Amino acid sequence: MSSLSQRPANPVVGESIPHEAASLHVTGQALYTDDLVIRTKDVLHAWPVQSTHAHALVTAVRVDDALAVPGVVRILTADDVPGVNDAGVKHDEPLFPSEVMFHGHAICWVLADTLDAARVAAGKVEVDYEPLPAIMTVTEAIAAESFQGARPHMERGDVAAGFDEAAHVFSGEFEFKGQEHFYLETHAALAQVDENGQIFIQSSTQHPSETQEIVAHVLGLASHEVTVQCLRMGGGFGGKEMQPHGFAAIAALGSILTGRPVRLRLNRTLDMTMSGKRHGFHSEWKVGFDDDGHLLALEATITSDAGWSLDLSEPVLARAVCHIENAYWIPNVSVDGRIARTNKTSQTAFRGFGGPQGMLVIEDILGRCAPLLGVDPAELRERNLYGPGQTTPYGQEVTQWERLGRAWQQACGQGGFADRQQEIEKFNATHEHTKRAIAVTPVKFGISFNLTAFNQGGALVLVYKDGSVLINHGGTEMGQGLHTKMLQVAATALGVPLSTVRLAPTRTDKVPNTSATAASSGADLNGGAVKNACEQIIERLRPVAAQHFGVNPADVRFDHGVVSAIGSTADPLPWAELTKRAYFQRVQLSAAGYYRTEGLHWDSSTMTGSPFKYFANGVAVCEVEVDGFTGAYQTRRVDIVHDVGDSLSPLVDIGQIEGGFVQGAGWMTLEELVWDESDGPRRGRLATQAASTYKLPSFSEMPQDFHVSLLEQAHEEGAVYGSKAVGEPPLMLAFAVREALRQAAAAFGPDGASVDLALPATPEAVYWALESARSGQADGNVRRDKAAVDPEPIPGGHPMRPESERVAAAEQPQPAGSRP
């Protein structure tokens, strides 16, 4: 076992403790970026002037009437930028545009003594436009060949030969929408300048180092002249990985020009109309199965709706391409990816980062094809799970394939899948207007950043003379419990009680050049760095303690604040006494820790390599009930088994799994982004601008029974204390909800109905799906390109394969690439 993953005898990691700021959250005492405004004197407030066109040239801007509004101090325009007028890492996002690219695009910003004055003045700014054609949908972009960025291609095997070999070949299309982050705290920044002209920015950002870099870029400064701090975020979900940079730059620019602190906080409508969302996708696919229902070939073209600029669309698409097979072995694969440019907000990272969009394609394929093959969807999925020696289409071996099988069996066993299937069949036979269904779906999600350079983390650990410990690390806290885990890691590595350790806010002048808290890698990267720093300090303390005990330094032990030694009769030392002695012996009591993920290699030009440290696995079983008159439904029960390795903090991890699943279920079933696609004057306007029009999951959408278990015996070698990432993978467990709804809709029609279900699967969408099944016209919009002569249902279409059969199959020696 590696030193990174090995745990001491009595670790603090693994204890189920509450979130470190839980009491502050529920009592309202937790401070967020905008809470600092009332503690700051003479703050100016920023408000944008937004475009009323989806695409137009700005031919004139008149600000005299706005400047006359009492309280207005300044209006920021492109002429005020001392550096580069661009807030994007791809240099395609002008901070003050001369060509507006989406409805709501900020043209200039008003600074005033009060928020009301800034808002009123923004309404008095006169803008002249020369309207230009606007592309609003990904299908329009495809027709117009409106693309941007890279076009990745991933290929393995011989797809043409696979289709020739296949007994059943189907093809179809699938288009689905994005998702609004709807974090509770909207985008916010507070900037001020000190007497030396240095900029200090409080920002609600997942990537303080990149915020620092972009602000310096806009202001024409070096990075050491800009400091960014993130206290905490009221949610991020990827929406604050790239998008905060421009808002922070506006605040910083305003502060430099006025000499006063500047606050920029978007209200909900501004946030929804100005900031990016999850990418919607369009896919065209062709798939081949053999006579036993095994996947033989997949050919697909997936096109993401990126909005007006690239942002993170290239890595999002790359991850989508790399996750298109989800948890299934497909020997022959050819996938092309494209990025559509449309006149919408620039879409950005969202929990899963393209993985959900890619995985959704194969899950939709299996859900639509299973009835046409005459096989139970659960059996079809289980038959195609990865087995020993098999690799992903990009060439990385799936070394923990058996965990998928164990999670599948545990979830189905705990959920009583087979018995409930029989109960549902009986229920459906006696209820004409109400149908139930149960579905099971797996998740295999790669953990690491697509860009290898981002897989590094830093930390600064300070031990004071009295034994108290302060840690800084490069990760940001957005409610996911990263700080809680880092406190547990530090306490474990130092061998002190949790109460001994405190954590400082994330700042770029404490830990530089940090990666974004994203890609589910926060605990892996920063935990490795914190552990490294603590171990440096421990190694310096060992000789000091060895003098007291008269032993070899290697025999010194640190356990819950007590220092002892093997083979010594001397009294144990309290931790605080040892740190005091170390100080007087001039032993350094601080350390900068560092961690880099080893074993990664990736060639983006060929889309081959091993880009992920490991895969996180999970399985969800979901039962739903659908009303045949309205399409309304309820989620009756959910059973989840998820692989988090040896959990650093089980209470936090279970909460992440529950939250991720619910957020995924919202995307699957409720949350629908609607832009005006008409040719009228409001073309391009986002119609779903608030909670009143954008439906979020609430208590009424929660499963009546919700059971979450962590996969046992799941130690992860080579990760901090044997843990695994948990942030993103649970979102994809919600595929089971949509697949259950598909099966319930099909139950209103004859056996073998293949249902095409929209995403989100709103009650309206479910109603039209069940209506097509009921009318006998359902075919899932799937084209049967090839079928066996006189096709019969695929044999063995029983609901579950016995665990003994799977284990026996796994124990048989099999060549690489063969099926279990």
mmCIF file of N, CA and C in Angstrom, residues 597-707:
data_model
loop_
_atom_site.group_PDB
_atom_site.id
_atom_site.type_symbol
_atom_site.label_atom_id
_atom_site.label_comp_id
_atom_site.label_asym_id
_atom_site.label_seq_id
_atom_site.Cartn_x
_atom_site.Cartn_y
_atom_site.Cartn_z
ATOM 1 N N THR A 597 -0.703 14.559 -9.646
ATOM 2 C CA THR A 597 -1.259 13.250 -9.955
ATOM 3 C C THR A 597 -0.320 12.529 -10.914
ATOM 4 N N GLU A 598 0.147 11.351 -10.503
ATOM 5 C CA GLU A 598 1.070 10.585 -11.331
ATOM 6 C C GLU A 598 0.313 9.627 -12.260
ATOM 7 N N GLY A 599 1.004 9.205 -13.309
ATOM 8 C CA GLY A 599 0.490 8.159 -14.174
ATOM 9 C C GLY A 599 -0.446 8.613 -15.275
ATOM 10 N N LEU A 600 -0.572 9.920 -15.482
ATOM 11 C CA LEU A 600 -1.478 10.425 -16.505
ATOM 12 C C LEU A 600 -0.723 10.694 -17.801
ATOM 13 N N HIS A 601 -1.321 10.341 -18.894
ATOM 14 C CA HIS A 601 -0.782 10.745 -20.199
ATOM 15 C C HIS A 601 -1.931 10.801 -21.186
ATOM 16 N N TRP A 602 -1.888 11.811 -22.054
ATOM 17 C CA TRP A 602 -3.022 12.060 -22.942
ATOM 18 C C TRP A 602 -2.540 12.756 -24.195
ATOM 19 N N ASP A 603 -2.975 12.250 -25.348
ATOM 20 C CA ASP A 603 -2.685 12.859 -26.635
ATOM 21 C C ASP A 603 -4.013 13.347 -27.207
ATOM 22 N N SER A 604 -4.256 14.642 -27.117
ATOM 23 C CA SER A 604 -5.536 15.190 -27.564
ATOM 24 C C SER A 604 -5.685 15.140 -29.079
ATOM 25 N N SER A 605 -4.564 15.051 -29.802
ATOM 26 C CA SER A 605 -4.655 15.007 -31.268
ATOM 27 C C SER A 605 -5.203 13.667 -31.754
ATOM 28 N N THR A 606 -4.928 12.603 -31.003
ATOM 29 C CA THR A 606 -5.436 11.278 -31.381
ATOM 30 C C THR A 606 -6.522 10.786 -30.435
ATOM 31 N N MET A 607 -6.781 11.544 -29.374
ATOM 32 C CA MET A 607 -7.767 11.152 -28.356
ATOM 33 C C MET A 607 -7.448 9.759 -27.817
ATOM 34 N N THR A 608 -6.187 9.565 -27.424
ATOM 35 C CA THR A 608 -5.765 8.303 -26.840
ATOM 36 C C THR A 608 -4.899 8.554 -25.619
ATOM 37 N N GLY A 609 -4.881 7.584 -24.713
ATOM 38 C CA GLY A 609 -4.039 7.672 -23.536
ATOM 39 C C GLY A 609 -4.773 7.235 -22.290
ATOM 40 N N SER A 610 -4.222 7.632 -21.143
ATOM 41 C CA SER A 610 -4.834 7.360 -19.843
ATOM 42 C C SER A 610 -5.011 8.692 -19.118
ATOM 43 N N PRO A 611 -6.076 9.422 -19.439
ATOM 44 C CA PRO A 611 -6.234 10.763 -18.880
ATOM 45 C C PRO A 611 -6.747 10.783 -17.445
ATOM 46 N N PHE A 612 -7.208 9.633 -16.927
ATOM 47 C CA PHE A 612 -7.849 9.629 -15.613
ATOM 48 C C PHE A 612 -7.060 8.784 -14.612
ATOM 49 N N LYS A 613 -6.973 9.281 -13.389
ATOM 50 C CA LYS A 613 -6.299 8.541 -12.326
ATOM 51 C C LYS A 613 -7.045 7.257 -12.008
ATOM 52 N N TYR A 614 -8.357 7.339 -11.983
ATOM 53 C CA TYR A 614 -9.196 6.175 -11.708
ATOM 54 C C TYR A 614 -10.612 6.503 -12.152
ATOM 55 N N PHE A 615 -11.493 5.522 -12.041
ATOM 56 C CA PHE A 615 -12.907 5.730 -12.365
ATOM 57 C C PHE A 615 -13.732 5.598 -11.088
ATOM 58 N N ALA A 616 -14.694 6.492 -10.940
ATOM 59 C CA ALA A 616 -15.679 6.382 -9.861
ATOM 60 C C ALA A 616 -16.883 5.627 -10.407
ATOM 61 N N ASN A 617 -17.382 4.688 -9.629
ATOM 62 C CA ASN A 617 -18.457 3.816 -10.092
ATOM 63 C C ASN A 617 -19.685 3.953 -9.197
ATOM 64 N N GLY A 618 -20.829 3.732 -9.774
ATOM 65 C CA GLY A 618 -22.063 3.759 -8.997
ATOM 66 C C GLY A 618 -23.205 3.139 -9.760
ATOM 67 N N VAL A 619 -24.249 2.762 -9.041
ATOM 68 C CA VAL A 619 -25.443 2.183 -9.653
ATOM 69 C C VAL A 619 -26.659 2.725 -8.919
ATOM 70 N N ALA A 620 -27.689 3.070 -9.675
ATOM 71 C CA ALA A 620 -28.939 3.554 -9.086
ATOM 72 C C ALA A 620 -30.097 2.711 -9.577
ATOM 73 N N VAL A 621 -31.006 2.401 -8.656
ATOM 74 C CA VAL A 621 -32.264 1.721 -8.975
ATOM 75 C C VAL A 621 -33.386 2.693 -8.643
ATOM 76 N N CYS A 622 -34.280 2.933 -9.597
ATOM 77 C CA CYS A 622 -35.322 3.939 -9.406
ATOM 78 C C CYS A 622 -36.683 3.390 -9.831
ATOM 79 N N GLU A 623 -37.683 3.631 -9.000
ATOM 80 C CA GLU A 623 -39.060 3.252 -9.318
ATOM 81 C C GLU A 623 -39.924 4.496 -9.402
ATOM 82 N N VAL A 624 -40.737 4.586 -10.446
ATOM 83 C CA VAL A 624 -41.615 5.739 -10.647
ATOM 84 C C VAL A 624 -43.044 5.265 -10.884
ATOM 85 N N GLU A 625 -43.966 6.204 -10.725
ATOM 86 C CA GLU A 625 -45.372 5.973 -11.046
ATOM 87 C C GLU A 625 -45.861 7.128 -11.901
ATOM 88 N N VAL A 626 -46.555 6.815 -13.002
ATOM 89 C CA VAL A 626 -46.979 7.828 -13.975
ATOM 90 C C VAL A 626 -48.490 7.798 -14.123
ATOM 91 N N ASP A 627 -49.072 9.001 -14.148
ATOM 92 C CA ASP A 627 -50.509 9.148 -14.375
ATOM 93 C C ASP A 627 -50.778 9.243 -15.877
ATOM 94 N N GLY A 628 -51.673 8.389 -16.384
ATOM 95 C CA GLY A 628 -51.924 8.323 -17.806
ATOM 96 C C GLY A 628 -52.738 9.464 -18.361
ATOM 97 N N PHE A 629 -53.412 10.234 -17.512
ATOM 98 C CA PHE A 629 -54.221 11.359 -17.986
ATOM 99 C C PHE A 629 -53.406 12.633 -18.164
ATOM 100 N N THR A 630 -52.377 12.815 -17.326
ATOM 101 C CA THR A 630 -51.634 14.083 -17.314
ATOM 102 C C THR A 630 -50.146 13.932 -17.589
ATOM 103 N N GLY A 631 -49.617 12.718 -17.450
ATOM 104 C CA GLY A 631 -48.168 12.547 -17.547
ATOM 105 C C GLY A 631 -47.451 12.908 -16.271
ATOM 106 N N ALA A 632 -48.196 13.328 -15.242
ATOM 107 C CA ALA A 632 -47.576 13.636 -13.947
ATOM 108 C C ALA A 632 -47.026 12.352 -13.338
ATOM 109 N N TYR A 633 -45.983 12.480 -12.563
ATOM 110 C CA TYR A 633 -45.329 11.295 -12.022
ATOM 111 C C TYR A 633 -44.760 11.583 -10.644
ATOM 112 N N GLN A 634 -44.434 10.535 -9.958
ATOM 113 C CA GLN A 634 -43.734 10.646 -8.691
ATOM 114 C C GLN A 634 -42.644 9.587 -8.644
ATOM 115 N N THR A 635 -41.552 9.939 -8.000
ATOM 116 C CA THR A 635 -40.464 8.998 -7.803
ATOM 117 C C THR A 635 -40.726 8.276 -6.490
ATOM 118 N N ARG A 636 -41.054 6.998 -6.583
ATOM 119 C CA ARG A 636 -41.464 6.248 -5.402
ATOM 120 C C ARG A 636 -40.277 5.820 -4.537
ATOM 121 N N ARG A 637 -39.225 5.375 -5.175
ATOM 122 C CA ARG A 637 -38.098 4.866 -4.382
ATOM 123 C C ARG A 637 -36.824 4.928 -5.206
ATOM 124 N N VAL A 638 -35.715 5.242 -4.518
ATOM 125 C CA VAL A 638 -34.393 5.245 -5.148
ATOM 126 C C VAL A 638 -33.426 4.511 -4.225
ATOM 127 N N ASP A 639 -32.664 3.591 -4.798
ATOM 128 C CA ASP A 639 -31.592 2.883 -4.082
ATOM 129 C C ASP A 639 -30.294 3.111 -4.834
ATOM 130 N N ILE A 640 -29.297 3.619 -4.122
ATOM 131 C CA ILE A 640 -28.013 3.958 -4.734
ATOM 132 C C ILE A 640 -26.892 3.257 -3.988
ATOM 133 N N VAL A 641 -25.964 2.691 -4.745
ATOM 134 C CA VAL A 641 -24.692 2.223 -4.197
ATOM 135 C C VAL A 641 -23.597 2.932 -4.970
ATOM 136 N N HIS A 642 -22.735 3.625 -4.252
ATOM 137 C CA HIS A 642 -21.724 4.439 -4.933
ATOM 138 C C HIS A 642 -20.346 4.172 -4.347
ATOM 139 N N ASP A 643 -19.373 4.204 -5.221
ATOM 140 C CA ASP A 643 -17.984 3.896 -4.881
ATOM 141 C C ASP A 643 -17.226 5.193 -4.610
ATOM 142 N N VAL A 644 -16.913 5.441 -3.330
ATOM 143 C CA VAL A 644 -16.115 6.614 -2.968
ATOM 144 C C VAL A 644 -14.777 6.193 -2.364
ATOM 145 N N GLY A 645 -14.362 4.939 -2.643
ATOM 146 C CA GLY A 645 -13.145 4.439 -2.034
ATOM 147 C C GLY A 645 -13.347 4.276 -0.539
ATOM 148 N N ASP A 646 -12.299 4.550 0.229
ATOM 149 C CA ASP A 646 -12.428 4.667 1.687
ATOM 150 C C ASP A 646 -12.753 6.126 1.979
ATOM 151 N N SER A 647 -13.967 6.395 2.336
ATOM 152 C CA SER A 647 -14.443 7.772 2.454
ATOM 153 C C SER A 647 -13.616 8.576 3.460
ATOM 154 N N LEU A 648 -13.255 9.794 3.063
ATOM 155 C CA LEU A 648 -12.601 10.712 3.994
ATOM 156 C C LEU A 648 -13.575 11.218 5.038
ATOM 157 N N SER A 649 -14.836 11.386 4.642
ATOM 158 C CA SER A 649 -15.845 11.966 5.524
ATOM 159 C C SER A 649 -17.212 11.437 5.083
ATOM 160 N N PRO A 650 -17.644 10.304 5.612
ATOM 161 C CA PRO A 650 -18.846 9.637 5.100
ATOM 162 C C PRO A 650 -20.103 10.484 5.119
ATOM 163 N N LEU A 651 -20.298 11.281 6.138
ATOM 164 C CA LEU A 651 -21.502 12.104 6.201
ATOM 165 C C LEU A 651 -21.522 13.115 5.061
ATOM 166 N N VAL A 652 -20.384 13.717 4.792
ATOM 167 C CA VAL A 652 -20.262 14.657 3.689
ATOM 168 C C VAL A 652 -20.495 13.941 2.359
ATOM 169 N N ASP A 653 -19.899 12.766 2.196
ATOM 170 C CA ASP A 653 -20.013 12.046 0.923
ATOM 171 C C ASP A 653 -21.442 11.610 0.647
ATOM 172 N N ILE A 654 -22.131 11.118 1.645
ATOM 173 C CA ILE A 654 -23.522 10.716 1.438
ATOM 174 C C ILE A 654 -24.371 11.928 1.048
ATOM 175 N N GLY A 655 -24.106 13.060 1.687
ATOM 176 C CA GLY A 655 -24.815 14.283 1.310
ATOM 177 C C GLY A 655 -24.537 14.691 -0.119
ATOM 178 N N GLN A 656 -23.294 14.512 -0.563
ATOM 179 C CA GLN A 656 -22.945 14.833 -1.948
ATOM 180 C C GLN A 656 -23.657 13.907 -2.934
ATOM 181 N N ILE A 657 -23.762 12.639 -2.581
ATOM 182 C CA ILE A 657 -24.446 11.683 -3.458
ATOM 183 C C ILE A 657 -25.927 12.035 -3.556
ATOM 184 N N GLU A 658 -26.539 12.326 -2.418
ATOM 185 C CA GLU A 658 -27.953 12.701 -2.433
ATOM 186 C C GLU A 658 -28.170 13.973 -3.251
ATOM 187 N N GLY A 659 -27.338 14.983 -2.993
ATOM 188 C CA GLY A 659 -27.495 16.250 -3.706
ATOM 189 C C GLY A 659 -27.222 16.129 -5.184
ATOM 190 N N GLY A 660 -26.179 15.381 -5.543
ATOM 191 C CA GLY A 660 -25.862 15.190 -6.954
ATOM 192 C C GLY A 660 -26.982 14.484 -7.694
ATOM 193 N N PHE A 661 -27.552 13.453 -7.053
ATOM 194 C CA PHE A 661 -28.654 12.727 -7.677
ATOM 195 C C PHE A 661 -29.849 13.648 -7.908
ATOM 196 N N VAL A 662 -30.209 14.441 -6.901
ATOM 197 C CA VAL A 662 -31.369 15.319 -7.033
ATOM 198 C C VAL A 662 -31.123 16.373 -8.119
ATOM 199 N N GLN A 663 -29.907 16.916 -8.172
ATOM 200 C CA GLN A 663 -29.603 17.897 -9.214
ATOM 201 C C GLN A 663 -29.680 17.253 -10.598
ATOM 202 N N GLY A 664 -29.199 16.018 -10.703
ATOM 203 C CA GLY A 664 -29.312 15.298 -11.971
ATOM 204 C C GLY A 664 -30.748 15.005 -12.332
ATOM 205 N N ALA A 665 -31.555 14.637 -11.330
ATOM 206 C CA ALA A 665 -32.976 14.372 -11.585
ATOM 207 C C ALA A 665 -33.683 15.633 -12.048
ATOM 208 N N GLY A 666 -33.256 16.798 -11.537
ATOM 209 C CA GLY A 666 -33.819 18.060 -12.010
ATOM 210 C C GLY A 666 -33.555 18.268 -13.480
ATOM 211 N N TRP A 667 -32.323 18.006 -13.900
ATOM 212 C CA TRP A 667 -31.974 18.128 -15.328
ATOM 213 C C TRP A 667 -32.756 17.114 -16.154
ATOM 214 N N MET A 668 -32.895 15.901 -15.629
ATOM 215 C CA MET A 668 -33.583 14.840 -16.366
ATOM 216 C C MET A 668 -35.073 15.126 -16.560
ATOM 217 N N THR A 669 -35.703 15.787 -15.579
ATOM 218 C CA THR A 669 -37.171 15.777 -15.551
ATOM 219 C C THR A 669 -37.846 17.138 -15.492
ATOM 220 N N LEU A 670 -37.178 18.166 -14.986
ATOM 221 C CA LEU A 670 -37.897 19.413 -14.674
ATOM 222 C C LEU A 670 -37.331 20.655 -15.328
ATOM 223 N N GLU A 671 -36.015 20.794 -15.305
ATOM 224 C CA GLU A 671 -35.372 22.073 -15.584
ATOM 225 C C GLU A 671 -35.254 22.295 -17.093
ATOM 226 N N GLU A 672 -36.031 23.230 -17.578
ATOM 227 C CA GLU A 672 -36.081 23.463 -19.021
ATOM 228 C C GLU A 672 -35.721 24.909 -19.333
ATOM 229 N N LEU A 673 -34.616 25.092 -20.032
ATOM 230 C CA LEU A 673 -34.207 26.412 -20.506
ATOM 231 C C LEU A 673 -34.929 26.716 -21.815
ATOM 232 N N VAL A 674 -35.567 27.878 -21.875
ATOM 233 C CA VAL A 674 -36.332 28.252 -23.062
ATOM 234 C C VAL A 674 -35.887 29.630 -23.540
ATOM 235 N N TRP A 675 -35.358 29.679 -24.751
ATOM 236 C CA TRP A 675 -35.038 30.949 -25.404
ATOM 237 C C TRP A 675 -36.099 31.255 -26.460
ATOM 238 N N ASP A 676 -36.342 32.521 -26.691
ATOM 239 C CA ASP A 676 -37.277 32.938 -27.738
ATOM 240 C C ASP A 676 -36.631 32.651 -29.094
ATOM 241 N N GLU A 677 -37.193 31.728 -29.833
ATOM 242 C CA GLU A 677 -36.649 31.357 -31.140
ATOM 243 C C GLU A 677 -37.452 31.939 -32.293
ATOM 244 N N SER A 678 -38.379 32.837 -31.974
ATOM 245 C CA SER A 678 -39.192 33.453 -33.015
ATOM 246 C C SER A 678 -38.363 34.463 -33.802
ATOM 247 N N ASP A 679 -38.967 34.983 -34.849
ATOM 248 C CA ASP A 679 -38.300 36.018 -35.646
ATOM 249 C C ASP A 679 -38.699 37.423 -35.206
ATOM 250 N N GLY A 680 -39.339 37.512 -34.052
ATOM 251 C CA GLY A 680 -39.804 38.796 -33.550
ATOM 252 C C GLY A 680 -38.706 39.587 -32.876
ATOM 253 N N PRO A 681 -39.071 40.740 -32.300
ATOM 254 C CA PRO A 681 -38.075 41.629 -31.684
ATOM 255 C C PRO A 681 -37.411 41.046 -30.449
ATOM 256 N N ARG A 682 -38.002 39.997 -29.857
ATOM 257 C CA ARG A 682 -37.408 39.402 -28.659
ATOM 258 C C ARG A 682 -36.612 38.138 -28.969
ATOM 259 N N ARG A 683 -36.321 37.912 -30.210
ATOM 260 C CA ARG A 683 -35.555 36.713 -30.572
ATOM 261 C C ARG A 683 -34.261 36.645 -29.757
ATOM 262 N N GLY A 684 -34.022 35.491 -29.155
ATOM 263 C CA GLY A 684 -32.813 35.306 -28.364
ATOM 264 C C GLY A 684 -32.971 35.602 -26.895
ATOM 265 N N ARG A 685 -34.115 36.138 -26.494
ATOM 266 C CA ARG A 685 -34.324 36.450 -25.077
ATOM 267 C C ARG A 685 -34.572 35.162 -24.300
ATOM 268 N N LEU A 686 -33.909 35.015 -23.155
ATOM 269 C CA LEU A 686 -34.149 33.870 -22.278
ATOM 270 C C LEU A 686 -35.485 34.056 -21.584
ATOM 271 N N ALA A 687 -36.410 33.138 -21.822
ATOM 272 C CA ALA A 687 -37.754 33.254 -21.238
ATOM 273 C C ALA A 687 -37.802 32.740 -19.812
ATOM 274 N N THR A 688 -36.894 31.820 -19.474
ATOM 275 C CA THR A 688 -36.880 31.233 -18.121
ATOM 276 C C THR A 688 -35.815 31.950 -17.299
ATOM 277 N N GLN A 689 -36.206 33.098 -16.716
ATOM 278 C CA GLN A 689 -35.236 33.991 -16.089
ATOM 279 C C GLN A 689 -35.254 33.947 -14.565
ATOM 280 N N ALA A 690 -36.122 33.141 -13.974
ATOM 281 C CA ALA A 690 -36.247 33.155 -12.525
ATOM 282 C C ALA A 690 -36.860 31.840 -12.070
ATOM 283 N N ALA A 691 -36.946 31.659 -10.766
ATOM 284 C CA ALA A 691 -37.534 30.436 -10.220
ATOM 285 C C ALA A 691 -39.016 30.318 -10.553
ATOM 286 N N SER A 692 -39.638 31.424 -10.927
ATOM 287 C CA SER A 692 -41.057 31.383 -11.293
ATOM 288 C C SER A 692 -41.278 30.708 -12.635
ATOM 289 N N THR A 693 -40.265 30.707 -13.496
ATOM 290 C CA THR A 693 -40.407 30.120 -14.830
ATOM 291 C C THR A 693 -39.440 28.969 -15.074
ATOM 292 N N TYR A 694 -38.438 28.834 -14.224
ATOM 293 C CA TYR A 694 -37.478 27.742 -14.342
ATOM 294 C C TYR A 694 -37.684 26.816 -13.149
ATOM 295 N N LYS A 695 -38.239 25.643 -13.386
ATOM 296 C CA LYS A 695 -38.665 24.773 -12.292
ATOM 297 C C LYS A 695 -37.503 23.960 -11.756
ATOM 298 N N LEU A 696 -37.285 24.071 -10.459
ATOM 299 C CA LEU A 696 -36.224 23.346 -9.765
ATOM 300 C C LEU A 696 -36.809 22.219 -8.927
ATOM 301 N N PRO A 697 -36.019 21.179 -8.654
ATOM 302 C CA PRO A 697 -36.515 20.129 -7.754
ATOM 303 C C PRO A 697 -36.806 20.696 -6.369
ATOM 304 N N SER A 698 -37.910 20.244 -5.792
ATOM 305 C CA SER A 698 -38.273 20.661 -4.434
ATOM 306 C C SER A 698 -38.628 19.412 -3.640
ATOM 307 N N PHE A 699 -39.156 19.599 -2.444
ATOM 308 C CA PHE A 699 -39.488 18.456 -1.601
ATOM 309 C C PHE A 699 -40.468 17.515 -2.302
ATOM 310 N N SER A 700 -41.367 18.071 -3.091
ATOM 311 C CA SER A 700 -42.379 17.230 -3.731
ATOM 312 C C SER A 700 -41.779 16.308 -4.785
ATOM 313 N N GLU A 701 -40.584 16.637 -5.282
ATOM 314 C CA GLU A 701 -39.942 15.773 -6.276
ATOM 315 C C GLU A 701 -38.972 14.771 -5.651
ATOM 316 N N MET A 702 -38.752 14.870 -4.363
ATOM 317 C CA MET A 702 -37.839 13.931 -3.710
ATOM 318 C C MET A 702 -38.448 12.538 -3.671
ATOM 319 N N PRO A 703 -37.622 11.501 -3.777
ATOM 320 C CA PRO A 703 -38.144 10.132 -3.679
ATOM 321 C C PRO A 703 -38.813 9.906 -2.322
ATOM 322 N N GLN A 704 -39.893 9.169 -2.326
ATOM 323 C CA GLN A 704 -40.551 8.836 -1.070
ATOM 324 C C GLN A 704 -39.625 8.010 -0.180
ATOM 325 N N ASP A 705 -38.891 7.100 -0.790
ATOM 326 C CA ASP A 705 -37.872 6.311 -0.091
ATOM 327 C C ASP A 705 -36.553 6.543 -0.805
ATOM 328 N N PHE A 706 -35.547 6.954 -0.054
ATOM 329 C CA PHE A 706 -34.261 7.322 -0.644
ATOM 330 C C PHE A 706 -33.169 6.630 0.169
ATOM 331 N N HIS A 707 -32.492 5.663 -0.451
ATOM 332 C CA HIS A 707 -31.494 4.871 0.259
ATOM 333 C C HIS A 707 -30.147 5.003 -0.447
#
